Coordinates of C-alpha atoms (C1' of nucleotides) in Angstrom, one line a residue:
Chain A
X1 CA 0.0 0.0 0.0
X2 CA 1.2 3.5 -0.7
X3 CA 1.5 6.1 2.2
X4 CA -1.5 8.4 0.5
X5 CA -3.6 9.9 3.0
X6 CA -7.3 8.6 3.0
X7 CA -10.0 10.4 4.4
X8 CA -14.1 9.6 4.7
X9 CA -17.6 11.0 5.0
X10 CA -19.3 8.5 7.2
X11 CA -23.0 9.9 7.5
X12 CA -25.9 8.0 8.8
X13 CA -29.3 8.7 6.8
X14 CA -31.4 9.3 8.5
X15 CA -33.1 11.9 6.8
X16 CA -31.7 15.3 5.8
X17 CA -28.5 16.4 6.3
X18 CA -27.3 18.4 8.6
X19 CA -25.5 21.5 8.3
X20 CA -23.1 20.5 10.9
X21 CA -22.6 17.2 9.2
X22 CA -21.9 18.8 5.5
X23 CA -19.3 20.8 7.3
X24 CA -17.2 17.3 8.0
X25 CA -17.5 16.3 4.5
X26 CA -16.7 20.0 3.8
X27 CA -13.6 19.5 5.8
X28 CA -12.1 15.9 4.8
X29 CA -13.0 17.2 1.3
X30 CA -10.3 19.9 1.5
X31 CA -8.1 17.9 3.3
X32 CA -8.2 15.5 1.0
X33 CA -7.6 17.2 -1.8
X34 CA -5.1 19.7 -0.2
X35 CA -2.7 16.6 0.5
X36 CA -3.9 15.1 -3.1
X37 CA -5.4 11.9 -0.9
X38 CA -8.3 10.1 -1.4
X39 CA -12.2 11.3 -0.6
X40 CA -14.4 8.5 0.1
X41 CA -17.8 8.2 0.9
X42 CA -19.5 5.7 3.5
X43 CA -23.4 5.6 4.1
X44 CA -23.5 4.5 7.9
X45 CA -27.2 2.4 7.3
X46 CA -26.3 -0.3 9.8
X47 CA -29.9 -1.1 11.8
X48 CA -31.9 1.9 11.3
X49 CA -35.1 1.4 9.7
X50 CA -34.9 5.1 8.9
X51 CA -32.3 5.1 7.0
X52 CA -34.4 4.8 3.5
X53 CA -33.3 5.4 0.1
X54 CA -35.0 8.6 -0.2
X55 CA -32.6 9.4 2.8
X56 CA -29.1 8.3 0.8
X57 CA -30.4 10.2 -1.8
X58 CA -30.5 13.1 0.3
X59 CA -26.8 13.0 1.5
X60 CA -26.0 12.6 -2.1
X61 CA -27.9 15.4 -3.5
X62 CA -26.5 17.3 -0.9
X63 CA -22.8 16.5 -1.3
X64 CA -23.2 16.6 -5.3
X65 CA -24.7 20.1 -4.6
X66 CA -21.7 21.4 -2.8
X67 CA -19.3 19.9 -5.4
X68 CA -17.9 17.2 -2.8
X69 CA -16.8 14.7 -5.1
X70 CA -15.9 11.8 -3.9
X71 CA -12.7 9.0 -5.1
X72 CA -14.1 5.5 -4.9
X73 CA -17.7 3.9 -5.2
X74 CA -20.1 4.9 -2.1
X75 CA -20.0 1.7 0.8
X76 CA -22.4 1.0 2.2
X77 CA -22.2 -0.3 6.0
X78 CA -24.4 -3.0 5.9
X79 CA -23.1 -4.7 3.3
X80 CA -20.1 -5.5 5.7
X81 CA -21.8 -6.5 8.1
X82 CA -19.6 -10.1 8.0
X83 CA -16.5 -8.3 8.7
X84 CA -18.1 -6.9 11.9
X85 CA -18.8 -10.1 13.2
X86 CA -16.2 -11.4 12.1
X87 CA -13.7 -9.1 13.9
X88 CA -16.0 -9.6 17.1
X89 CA -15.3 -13.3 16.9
X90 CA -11.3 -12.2 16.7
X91 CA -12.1 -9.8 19.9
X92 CA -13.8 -12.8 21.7
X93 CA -11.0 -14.9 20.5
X94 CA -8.2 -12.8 22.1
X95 CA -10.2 -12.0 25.3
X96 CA -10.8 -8.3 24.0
X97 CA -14.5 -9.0 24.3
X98 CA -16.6 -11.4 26.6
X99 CA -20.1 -11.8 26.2
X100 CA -23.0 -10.9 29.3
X101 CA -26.4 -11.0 29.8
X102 CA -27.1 -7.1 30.3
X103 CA -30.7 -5.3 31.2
X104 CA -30.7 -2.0 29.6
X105 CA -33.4 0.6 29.2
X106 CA -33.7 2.8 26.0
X107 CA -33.5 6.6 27.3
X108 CA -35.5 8.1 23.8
X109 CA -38.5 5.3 24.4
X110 CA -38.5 4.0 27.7
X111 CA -38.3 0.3 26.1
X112 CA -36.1 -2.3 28.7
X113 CA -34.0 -4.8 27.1
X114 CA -32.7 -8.0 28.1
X115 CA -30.4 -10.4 26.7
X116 CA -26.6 -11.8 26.2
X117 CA -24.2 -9.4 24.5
X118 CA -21.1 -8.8 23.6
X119 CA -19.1 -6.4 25.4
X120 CA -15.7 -4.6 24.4
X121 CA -13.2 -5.2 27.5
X122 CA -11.6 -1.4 28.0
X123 CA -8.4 -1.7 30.4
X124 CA -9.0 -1.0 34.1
X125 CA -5.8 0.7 34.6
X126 CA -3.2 3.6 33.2
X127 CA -4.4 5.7 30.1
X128 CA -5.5 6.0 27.4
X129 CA -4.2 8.6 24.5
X130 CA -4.2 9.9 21.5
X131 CA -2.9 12.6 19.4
X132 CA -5.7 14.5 17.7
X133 CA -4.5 17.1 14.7
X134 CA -7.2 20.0 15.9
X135 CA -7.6 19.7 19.9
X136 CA -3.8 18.4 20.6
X137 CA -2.9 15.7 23.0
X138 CA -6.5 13.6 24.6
X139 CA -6.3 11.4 27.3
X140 CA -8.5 9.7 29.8
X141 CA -7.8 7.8 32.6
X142 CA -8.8 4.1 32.2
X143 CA -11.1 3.9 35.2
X144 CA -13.1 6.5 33.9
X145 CA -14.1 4.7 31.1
X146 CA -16.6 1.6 30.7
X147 CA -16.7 -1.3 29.0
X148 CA -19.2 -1.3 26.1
X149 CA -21.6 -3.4 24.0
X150 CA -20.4 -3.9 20.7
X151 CA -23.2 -6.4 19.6
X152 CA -26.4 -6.1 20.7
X153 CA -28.8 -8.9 22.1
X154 CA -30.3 -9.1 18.1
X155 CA -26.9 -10.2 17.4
X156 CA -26.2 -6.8 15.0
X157 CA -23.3 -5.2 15.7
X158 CA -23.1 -1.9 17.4
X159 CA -21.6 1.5 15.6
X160 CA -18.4 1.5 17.5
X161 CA -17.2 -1.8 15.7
X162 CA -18.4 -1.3 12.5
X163 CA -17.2 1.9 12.1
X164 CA -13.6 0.8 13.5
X165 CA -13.5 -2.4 11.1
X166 CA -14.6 -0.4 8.1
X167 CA -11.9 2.4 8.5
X168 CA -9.1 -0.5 8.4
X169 CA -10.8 -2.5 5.3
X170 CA -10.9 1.0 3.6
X171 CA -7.7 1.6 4.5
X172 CA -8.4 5.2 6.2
X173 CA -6.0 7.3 7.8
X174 CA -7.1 10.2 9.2
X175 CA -10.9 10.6 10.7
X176 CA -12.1 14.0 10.1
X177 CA -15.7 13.8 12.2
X178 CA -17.4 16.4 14.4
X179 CA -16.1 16.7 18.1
X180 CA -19.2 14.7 19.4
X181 CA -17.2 11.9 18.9
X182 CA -14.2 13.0 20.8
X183 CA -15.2 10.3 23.7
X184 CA -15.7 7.7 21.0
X185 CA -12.2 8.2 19.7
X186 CA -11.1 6.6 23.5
X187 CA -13.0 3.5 22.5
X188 CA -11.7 3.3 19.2
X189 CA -8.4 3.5 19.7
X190 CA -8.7 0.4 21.8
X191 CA -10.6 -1.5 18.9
X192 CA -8.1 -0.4 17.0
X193 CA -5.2 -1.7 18.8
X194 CA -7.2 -5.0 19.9
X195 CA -7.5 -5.7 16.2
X196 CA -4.0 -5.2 15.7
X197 CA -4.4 -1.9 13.1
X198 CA -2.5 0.7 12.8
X199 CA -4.5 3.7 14.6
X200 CA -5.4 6.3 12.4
X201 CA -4.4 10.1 12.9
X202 CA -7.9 12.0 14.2
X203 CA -9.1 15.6 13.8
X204 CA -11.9 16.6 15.4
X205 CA -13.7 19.5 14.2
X206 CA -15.9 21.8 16.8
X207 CA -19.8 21.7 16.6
X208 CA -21.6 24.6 14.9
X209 CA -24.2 26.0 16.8
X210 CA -27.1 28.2 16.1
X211 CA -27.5 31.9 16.1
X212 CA -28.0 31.6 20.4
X213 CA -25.2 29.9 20.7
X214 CA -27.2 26.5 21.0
X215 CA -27.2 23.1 19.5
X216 CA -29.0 23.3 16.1
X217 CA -32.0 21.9 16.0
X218 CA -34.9 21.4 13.3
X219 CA -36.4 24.2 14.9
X220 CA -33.7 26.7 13.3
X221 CA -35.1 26.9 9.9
X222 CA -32.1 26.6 7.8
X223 CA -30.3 23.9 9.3
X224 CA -30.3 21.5 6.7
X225 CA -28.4 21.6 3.1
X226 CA -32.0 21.1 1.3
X227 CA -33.0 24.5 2.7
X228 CA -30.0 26.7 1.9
X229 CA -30.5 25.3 -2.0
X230 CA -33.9 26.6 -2.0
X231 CA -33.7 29.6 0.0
X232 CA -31.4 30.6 -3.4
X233 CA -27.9 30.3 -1.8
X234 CA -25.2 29.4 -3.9
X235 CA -23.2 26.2 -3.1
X236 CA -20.1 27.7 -3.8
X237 CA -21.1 30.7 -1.2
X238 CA -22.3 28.0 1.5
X239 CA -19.0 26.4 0.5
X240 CA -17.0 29.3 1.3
X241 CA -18.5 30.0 4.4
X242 CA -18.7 26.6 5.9
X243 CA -15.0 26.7 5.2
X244 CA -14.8 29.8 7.6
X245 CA -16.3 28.1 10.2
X246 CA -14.0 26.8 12.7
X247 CA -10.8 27.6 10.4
X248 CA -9.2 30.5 8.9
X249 CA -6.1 31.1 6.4
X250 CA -4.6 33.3 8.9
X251 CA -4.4 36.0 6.6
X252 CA -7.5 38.2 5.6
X253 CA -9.4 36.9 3.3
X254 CA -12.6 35.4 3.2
X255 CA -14.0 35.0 -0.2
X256 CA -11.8 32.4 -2.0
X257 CA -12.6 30.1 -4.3
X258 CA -12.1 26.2 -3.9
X259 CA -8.9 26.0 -5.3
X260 CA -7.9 29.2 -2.7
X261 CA -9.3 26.9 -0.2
X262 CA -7.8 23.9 -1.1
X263 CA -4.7 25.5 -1.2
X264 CA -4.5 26.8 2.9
X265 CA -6.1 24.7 4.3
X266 CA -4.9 22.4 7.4
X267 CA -5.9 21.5 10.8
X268 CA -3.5 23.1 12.3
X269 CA -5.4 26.8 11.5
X270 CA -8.8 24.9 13.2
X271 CA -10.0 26.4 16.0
X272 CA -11.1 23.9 18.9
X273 CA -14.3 25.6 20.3
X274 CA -17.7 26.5 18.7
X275 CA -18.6 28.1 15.8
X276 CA -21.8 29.7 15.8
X277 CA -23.6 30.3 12.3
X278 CA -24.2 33.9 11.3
X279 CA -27.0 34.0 8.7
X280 CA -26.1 37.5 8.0
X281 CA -22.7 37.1 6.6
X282 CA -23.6 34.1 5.0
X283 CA -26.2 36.5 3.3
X284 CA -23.7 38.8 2.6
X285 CA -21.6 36.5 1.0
X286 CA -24.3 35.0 -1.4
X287 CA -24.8 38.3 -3.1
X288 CA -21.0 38.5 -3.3
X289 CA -20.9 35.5 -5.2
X290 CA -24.4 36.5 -6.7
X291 CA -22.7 39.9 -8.1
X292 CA -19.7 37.5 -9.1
X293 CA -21.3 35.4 -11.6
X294 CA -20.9 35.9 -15.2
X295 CA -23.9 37.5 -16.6
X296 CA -25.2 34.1 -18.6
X297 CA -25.1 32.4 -15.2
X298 CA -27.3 34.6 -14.0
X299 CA -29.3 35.1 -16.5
X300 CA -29.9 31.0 -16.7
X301 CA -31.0 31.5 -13.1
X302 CA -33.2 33.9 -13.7
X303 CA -35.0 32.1 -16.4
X304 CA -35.4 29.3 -14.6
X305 CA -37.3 30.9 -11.9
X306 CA -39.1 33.4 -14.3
X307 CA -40.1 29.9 -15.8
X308 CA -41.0 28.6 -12.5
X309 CA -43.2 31.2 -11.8
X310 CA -45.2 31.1 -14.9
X311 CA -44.0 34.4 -16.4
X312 CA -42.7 35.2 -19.9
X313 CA -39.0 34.2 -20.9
X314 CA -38.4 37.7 -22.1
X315 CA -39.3 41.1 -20.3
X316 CA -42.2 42.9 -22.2
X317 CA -40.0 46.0 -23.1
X318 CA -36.4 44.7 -23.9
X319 CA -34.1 42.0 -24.2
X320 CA -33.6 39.9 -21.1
X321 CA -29.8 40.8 -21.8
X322 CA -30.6 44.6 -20.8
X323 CA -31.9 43.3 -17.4
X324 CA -29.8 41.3 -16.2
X325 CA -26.9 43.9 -15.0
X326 CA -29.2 46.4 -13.0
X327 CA -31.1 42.8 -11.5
X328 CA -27.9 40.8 -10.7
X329 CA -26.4 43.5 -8.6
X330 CA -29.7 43.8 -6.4
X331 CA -30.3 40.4 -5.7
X332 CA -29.0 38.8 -2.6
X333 CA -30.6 35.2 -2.8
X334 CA -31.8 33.6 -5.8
X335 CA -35.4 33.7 -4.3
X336 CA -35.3 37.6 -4.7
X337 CA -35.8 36.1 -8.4
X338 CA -38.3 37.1 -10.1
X339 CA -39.7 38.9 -6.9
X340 CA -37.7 42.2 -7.3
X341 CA -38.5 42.4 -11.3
X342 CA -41.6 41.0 -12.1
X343 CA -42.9 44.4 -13.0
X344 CA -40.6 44.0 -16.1
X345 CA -42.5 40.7 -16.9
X346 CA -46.3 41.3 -16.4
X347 CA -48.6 44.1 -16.8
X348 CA -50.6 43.5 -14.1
X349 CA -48.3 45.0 -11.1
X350 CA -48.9 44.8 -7.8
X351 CA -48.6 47.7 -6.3
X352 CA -47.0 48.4 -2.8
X353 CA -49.7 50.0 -0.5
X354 CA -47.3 51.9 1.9
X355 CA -45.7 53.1 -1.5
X356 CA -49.2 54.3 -3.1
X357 CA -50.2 56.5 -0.5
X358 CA -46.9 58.1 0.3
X359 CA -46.0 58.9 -3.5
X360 CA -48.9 58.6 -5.3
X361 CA -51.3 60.1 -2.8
X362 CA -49.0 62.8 -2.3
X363 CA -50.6 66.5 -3.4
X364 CA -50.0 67.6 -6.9
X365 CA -48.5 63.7 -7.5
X366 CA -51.7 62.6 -10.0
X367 CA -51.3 65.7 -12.1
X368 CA -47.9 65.3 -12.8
X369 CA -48.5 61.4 -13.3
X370 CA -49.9 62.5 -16.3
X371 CA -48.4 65.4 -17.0
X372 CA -45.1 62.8 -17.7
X373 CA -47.6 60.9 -19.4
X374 CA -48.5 63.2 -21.7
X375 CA -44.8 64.8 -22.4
X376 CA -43.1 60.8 -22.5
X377 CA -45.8 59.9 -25.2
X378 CA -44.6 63.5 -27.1
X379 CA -41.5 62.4 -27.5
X380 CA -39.5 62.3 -30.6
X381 CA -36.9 59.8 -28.9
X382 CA -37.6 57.9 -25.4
X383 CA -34.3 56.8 -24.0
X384 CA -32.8 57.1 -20.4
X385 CA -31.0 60.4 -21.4
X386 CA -34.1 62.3 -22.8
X387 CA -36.6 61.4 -20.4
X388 CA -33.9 62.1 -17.3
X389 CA -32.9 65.4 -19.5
X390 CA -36.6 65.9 -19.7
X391 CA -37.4 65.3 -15.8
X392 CA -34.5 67.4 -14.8
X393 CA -35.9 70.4 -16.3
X394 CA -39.3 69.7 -14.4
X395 CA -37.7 69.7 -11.3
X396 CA -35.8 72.9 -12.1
X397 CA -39.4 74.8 -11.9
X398 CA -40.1 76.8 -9.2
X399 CA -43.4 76.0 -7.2
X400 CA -45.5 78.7 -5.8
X401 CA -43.4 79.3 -2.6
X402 CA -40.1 79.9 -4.9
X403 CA -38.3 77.2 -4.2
X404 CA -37.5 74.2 -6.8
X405 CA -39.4 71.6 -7.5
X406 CA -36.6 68.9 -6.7
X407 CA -35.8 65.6 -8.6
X408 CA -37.5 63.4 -5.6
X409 CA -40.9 64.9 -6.0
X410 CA -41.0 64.1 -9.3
X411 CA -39.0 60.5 -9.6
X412 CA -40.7 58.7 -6.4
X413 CA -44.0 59.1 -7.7
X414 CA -43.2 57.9 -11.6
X415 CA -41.0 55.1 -10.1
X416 CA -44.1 54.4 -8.0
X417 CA -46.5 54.3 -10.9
X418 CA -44.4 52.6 -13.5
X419 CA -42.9 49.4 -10.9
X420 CA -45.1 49.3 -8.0
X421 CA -42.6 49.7 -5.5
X422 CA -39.8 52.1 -4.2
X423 CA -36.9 50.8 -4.9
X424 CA -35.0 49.1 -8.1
X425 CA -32.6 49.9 -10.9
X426 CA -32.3 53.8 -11.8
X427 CA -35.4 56.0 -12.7
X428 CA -34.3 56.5 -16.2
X429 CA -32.7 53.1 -16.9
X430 CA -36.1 51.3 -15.7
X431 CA -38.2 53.4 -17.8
X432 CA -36.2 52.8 -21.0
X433 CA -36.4 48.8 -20.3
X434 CA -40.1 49.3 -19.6
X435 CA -40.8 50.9 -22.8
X436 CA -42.5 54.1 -23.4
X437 CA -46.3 52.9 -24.3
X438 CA -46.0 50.9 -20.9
X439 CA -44.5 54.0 -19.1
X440 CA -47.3 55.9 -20.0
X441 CA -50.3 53.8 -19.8
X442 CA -48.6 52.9 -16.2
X443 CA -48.8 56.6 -15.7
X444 CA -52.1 57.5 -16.6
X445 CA -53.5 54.1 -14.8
X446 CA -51.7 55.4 -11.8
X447 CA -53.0 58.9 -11.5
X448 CA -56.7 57.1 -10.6
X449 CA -55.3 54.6 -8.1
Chain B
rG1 C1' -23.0 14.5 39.3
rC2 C1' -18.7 12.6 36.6
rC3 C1' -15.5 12.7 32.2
rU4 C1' -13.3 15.3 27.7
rC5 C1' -12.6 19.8 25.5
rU6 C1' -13.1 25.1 25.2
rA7 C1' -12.9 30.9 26.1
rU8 C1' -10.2 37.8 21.6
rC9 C1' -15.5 43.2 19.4
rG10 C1' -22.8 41.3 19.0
rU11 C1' -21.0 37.3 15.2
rC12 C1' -16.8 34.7 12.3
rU13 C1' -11.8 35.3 13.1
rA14 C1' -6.1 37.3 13.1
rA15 C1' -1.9 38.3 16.1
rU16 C1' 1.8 38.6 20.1
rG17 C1' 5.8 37.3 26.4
rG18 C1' 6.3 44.2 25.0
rU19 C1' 1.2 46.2 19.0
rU20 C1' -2.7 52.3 18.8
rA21 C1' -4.9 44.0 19.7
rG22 C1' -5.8 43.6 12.9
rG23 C1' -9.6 42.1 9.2
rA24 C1' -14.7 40.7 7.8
rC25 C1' -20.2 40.6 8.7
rG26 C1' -23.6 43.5 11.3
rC27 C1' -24.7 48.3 13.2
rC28 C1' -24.2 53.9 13.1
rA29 C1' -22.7 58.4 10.5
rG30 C1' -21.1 61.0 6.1
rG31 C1' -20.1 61.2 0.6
rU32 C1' -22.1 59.6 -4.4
rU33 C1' -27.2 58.7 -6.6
rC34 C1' -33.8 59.8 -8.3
rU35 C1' -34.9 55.0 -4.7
rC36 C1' -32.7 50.5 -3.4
rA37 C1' -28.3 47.9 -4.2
rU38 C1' -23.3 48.9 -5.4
rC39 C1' -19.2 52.1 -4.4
rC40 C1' -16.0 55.5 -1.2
rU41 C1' -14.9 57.7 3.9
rG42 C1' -15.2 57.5 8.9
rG43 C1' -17.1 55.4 13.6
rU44 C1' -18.9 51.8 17.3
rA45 C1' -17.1 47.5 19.7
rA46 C1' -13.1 42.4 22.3
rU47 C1' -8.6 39.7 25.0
rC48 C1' -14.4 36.0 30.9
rC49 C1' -12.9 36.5 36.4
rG50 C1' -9.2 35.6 40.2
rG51 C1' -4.4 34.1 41.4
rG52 C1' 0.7 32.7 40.0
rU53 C1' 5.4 32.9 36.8
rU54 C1' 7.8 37.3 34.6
rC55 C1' 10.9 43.6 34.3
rG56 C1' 6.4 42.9 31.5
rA57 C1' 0.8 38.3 30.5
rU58 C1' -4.4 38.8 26.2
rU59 C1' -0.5 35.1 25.3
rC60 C1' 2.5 30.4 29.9
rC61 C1' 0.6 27.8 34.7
rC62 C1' -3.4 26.9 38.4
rG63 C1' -8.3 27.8 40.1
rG64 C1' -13.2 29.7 39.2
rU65 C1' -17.1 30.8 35.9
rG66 C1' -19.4 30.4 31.2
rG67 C1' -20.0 27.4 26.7
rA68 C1' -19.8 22.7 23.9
rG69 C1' -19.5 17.5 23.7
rG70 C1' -19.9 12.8 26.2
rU71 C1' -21.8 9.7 30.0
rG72 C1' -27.3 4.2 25.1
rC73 C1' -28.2 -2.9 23.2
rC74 C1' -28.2 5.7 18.6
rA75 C1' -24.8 7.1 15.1

RNA sequence: GCCUCUAUCGUCUAAUGGUUAGGACGCCAGGUUCUCAUCCUGGUAAUCCGGGUUCGAUUCCCGGUGGAGGUGCCA
């Protein structure tokens, strides 16, 4: 065997995945690829009746979404489930595991069980250590530890074995996992040993937590991959920022691309205590990466969802190339789209209410409505510098008390009448795209509203 | 309770036995603009507490406190 490092993304499926769990695959992903090792990918299905196929899919949906490729065909636990048994008949065989009859009482359900086991035989004296690559040196004394069942009274075999047995017949050297298994890692090493492998190298990576600083739960709304792809983040944004999480480059910057990543990362930058997840940054990042993409990226996205939502491919006025620029630098998620342009795509509108009576109930607002009405559809040319030319002049006029009319008495209420709402690309630039004959029937529709 | 780990602005983090403790997000103010977003400028704000070692501690050590994890015939 060759001295490459091998690392692996040992979920359980047992439903969605977790953000905190992505961020472990996120991790031996990088690490993997930073030291040019292997990535591999291990569905943990042993026993659970939940974990379905629907689930799997999940994790791998969620993986191919991040770009978290992985190196060799996906194993499955349960289809080692001889080697399990069989290295718990080598454990028996050596002494490092007796069987017992053992009562025990489920703490989720409240269910008592009864029945002979099999039970891993931890030493009753000295320590027990190990180096870990994040946290430093770990050690426990032996008498605080417990001997533990490794198969159950059904005759499966428990986690702790088939986990250990499958990281020597893959062949993995480092284990890359969350820090909830930090006391694990004391059992481990035992199996390890008792089974005469080499122990492998461990880095343990600290929890996420939500925005109080608590466990994440269900409850937290964005917790699992799923809902960041359809609350329009990008992968490579969630990417980035999961990166950020627990580790840093030591210099300053934050957005880097994969290869940026790949490059600087190492355990040795990981920070060893929680990491809480700041929606707003992550926020903030997405539109960076939003603003980033190359205008036919965008503009893919943005038919998609203009599809989606049962609206025309193309905006009634222009091309959809025209849009895109003053649209891609608004939007912070991809479900801003079409929300915050739709008025480029329908002629119904919907109007904002809180909008309508500030700008277009406003005194003297109707009249000028259609006023501009009357001077857009007069014309000769209708472009973004004759119509801003135009409204300038307007606002040059004195009213009665002497004093100018001002460009915002005049542009809030047209922006008003021709989107429906207060903000959006320029005055001038929106009503070019719009097109004059929509500007002005907007206008005059407006003035009676 | 016991065990393992952990502690820098509100958040993510950088740095160091001697610094004005840096950056980013957020927030606030100003500039630009017709709005919003962008952009530019500035500001706010941190070394958990108590001992010890040291000329000097945020940094090293000990204790406390807070936080996380574990303490299953779950993974």
């Amino acid at each position: 065997m060759s001295d490459q490092i091998r690392v692996r993304f040992a979920p359980s499926p047992t439903g969605s995945v977790h953000i905190g769990n992505i961020r472990a695959a996120v991790f031996n992903w990088l690490f993997a690829r930073h030291e040019g090792g292997k990535f591999l990918l291990r569905i943990e299905d042993t026993d659970l009746a939940r974990s379905t196929k629907e689930a799997v899919d999940k994790v791998l949906d969620a993986m191919a979404w991040l770009g978290l490729d992985y190196d060799e065909p996906v194993v499955y636990q349960t289809h080692n489930a001889a080697d399990h048994l069989a290295a718990v008949e080598r454990l028996l065989s050596t002494g490092h595991a007796y069987k017992a009859v053992k009562e025990s009482v489920d703490p989720a359900t409240g269910e008592r069980k009864s029945g002979e086991v099999v039970l891993f035989r931890m030493p009753r004296e000295g320590r027990i250590e190990y180096d870990d690559l994040v946290k430093g040196h770990m050690r426990k004394k032996a008498e605080d530890t417990q001997d533990f069942v490794i198969v159950r009274s059904d005759g499966s075999p428990v986690f702790h074995v088939a986990n250990v047995v499958d990281d020597i017949k893959q062949g993995v050297t480092h284990i890359v996992r969350g820090d909830d298994h930090v006391e694990n890692t004391f059992k481990h090493v035992k199996i390890f040993e008792a089974l005469g492998a080499p122990v492998p190298k461990y880095a343990h990576l600290p929890m996420i937590v939500n925005a109080q600083g608590k466990p994440y739960s269900k409850r937290d709304g964005a917790a699992f991959v799923g809902d960041f792809k359809e609350r329009g983040f990008l992968p490579e944004a969630l990417f980035n920022f999961l990166a950020l999480l627990g580790w840093a480059p030591g210099d300053d910057r934050e957005i880097m691309t994969r290869k940026e990543l790949v490059e600087a990362f190492s355990f040795e930058r990981c920070k060893s205590s929680p990491a809480r997840f700041d929606l707003k940054k992550l926020l903030w990042m997405n539109g960076e990466y939003i603003a980033a993409q190359p205008p036919d990226v965008f503009k893919a996205e943005l038919s998609a969802r203009l599809a989606a939502a049962g609206l025309p491919s193309a905006p009634l006025g222009c091309g959809l190339d025209e849009l895109v620029p003053p649209v891609q630098i608004r939007t912070k998620t991809l479900s801003d789209l079409p929300g915050n342009c739709e008025y480029f795509f329908r002629e119904d509108i919907a109007y904002d209410p809180a909008a309508v009576e500030k700008r277009l109930h406003a005194p003297g607002a109707k009249e000028r409505l259609l006023a501009f009405a009357d001077a857009f559809a007069a014309m000769p040319d209708f472009s973004a510098e004759t119509t801003e030319a135009l409204v300038r002049a307007e606002a040059e006029k004195p009213t009665p008390d002497g004093k100018p009319v001002g460009m915002g008495a005049l542009v809030h209420p047209i922006r008003v009448a021709v989107s429906g709402r207060t903000e959006g690309p320029g005055l001038f630039e929106m009503l070019a795209l719009l097109g004059r004959d929509r500007v002005v029937r907007r206008l005059r529709a407006a003035a009676s509203l």
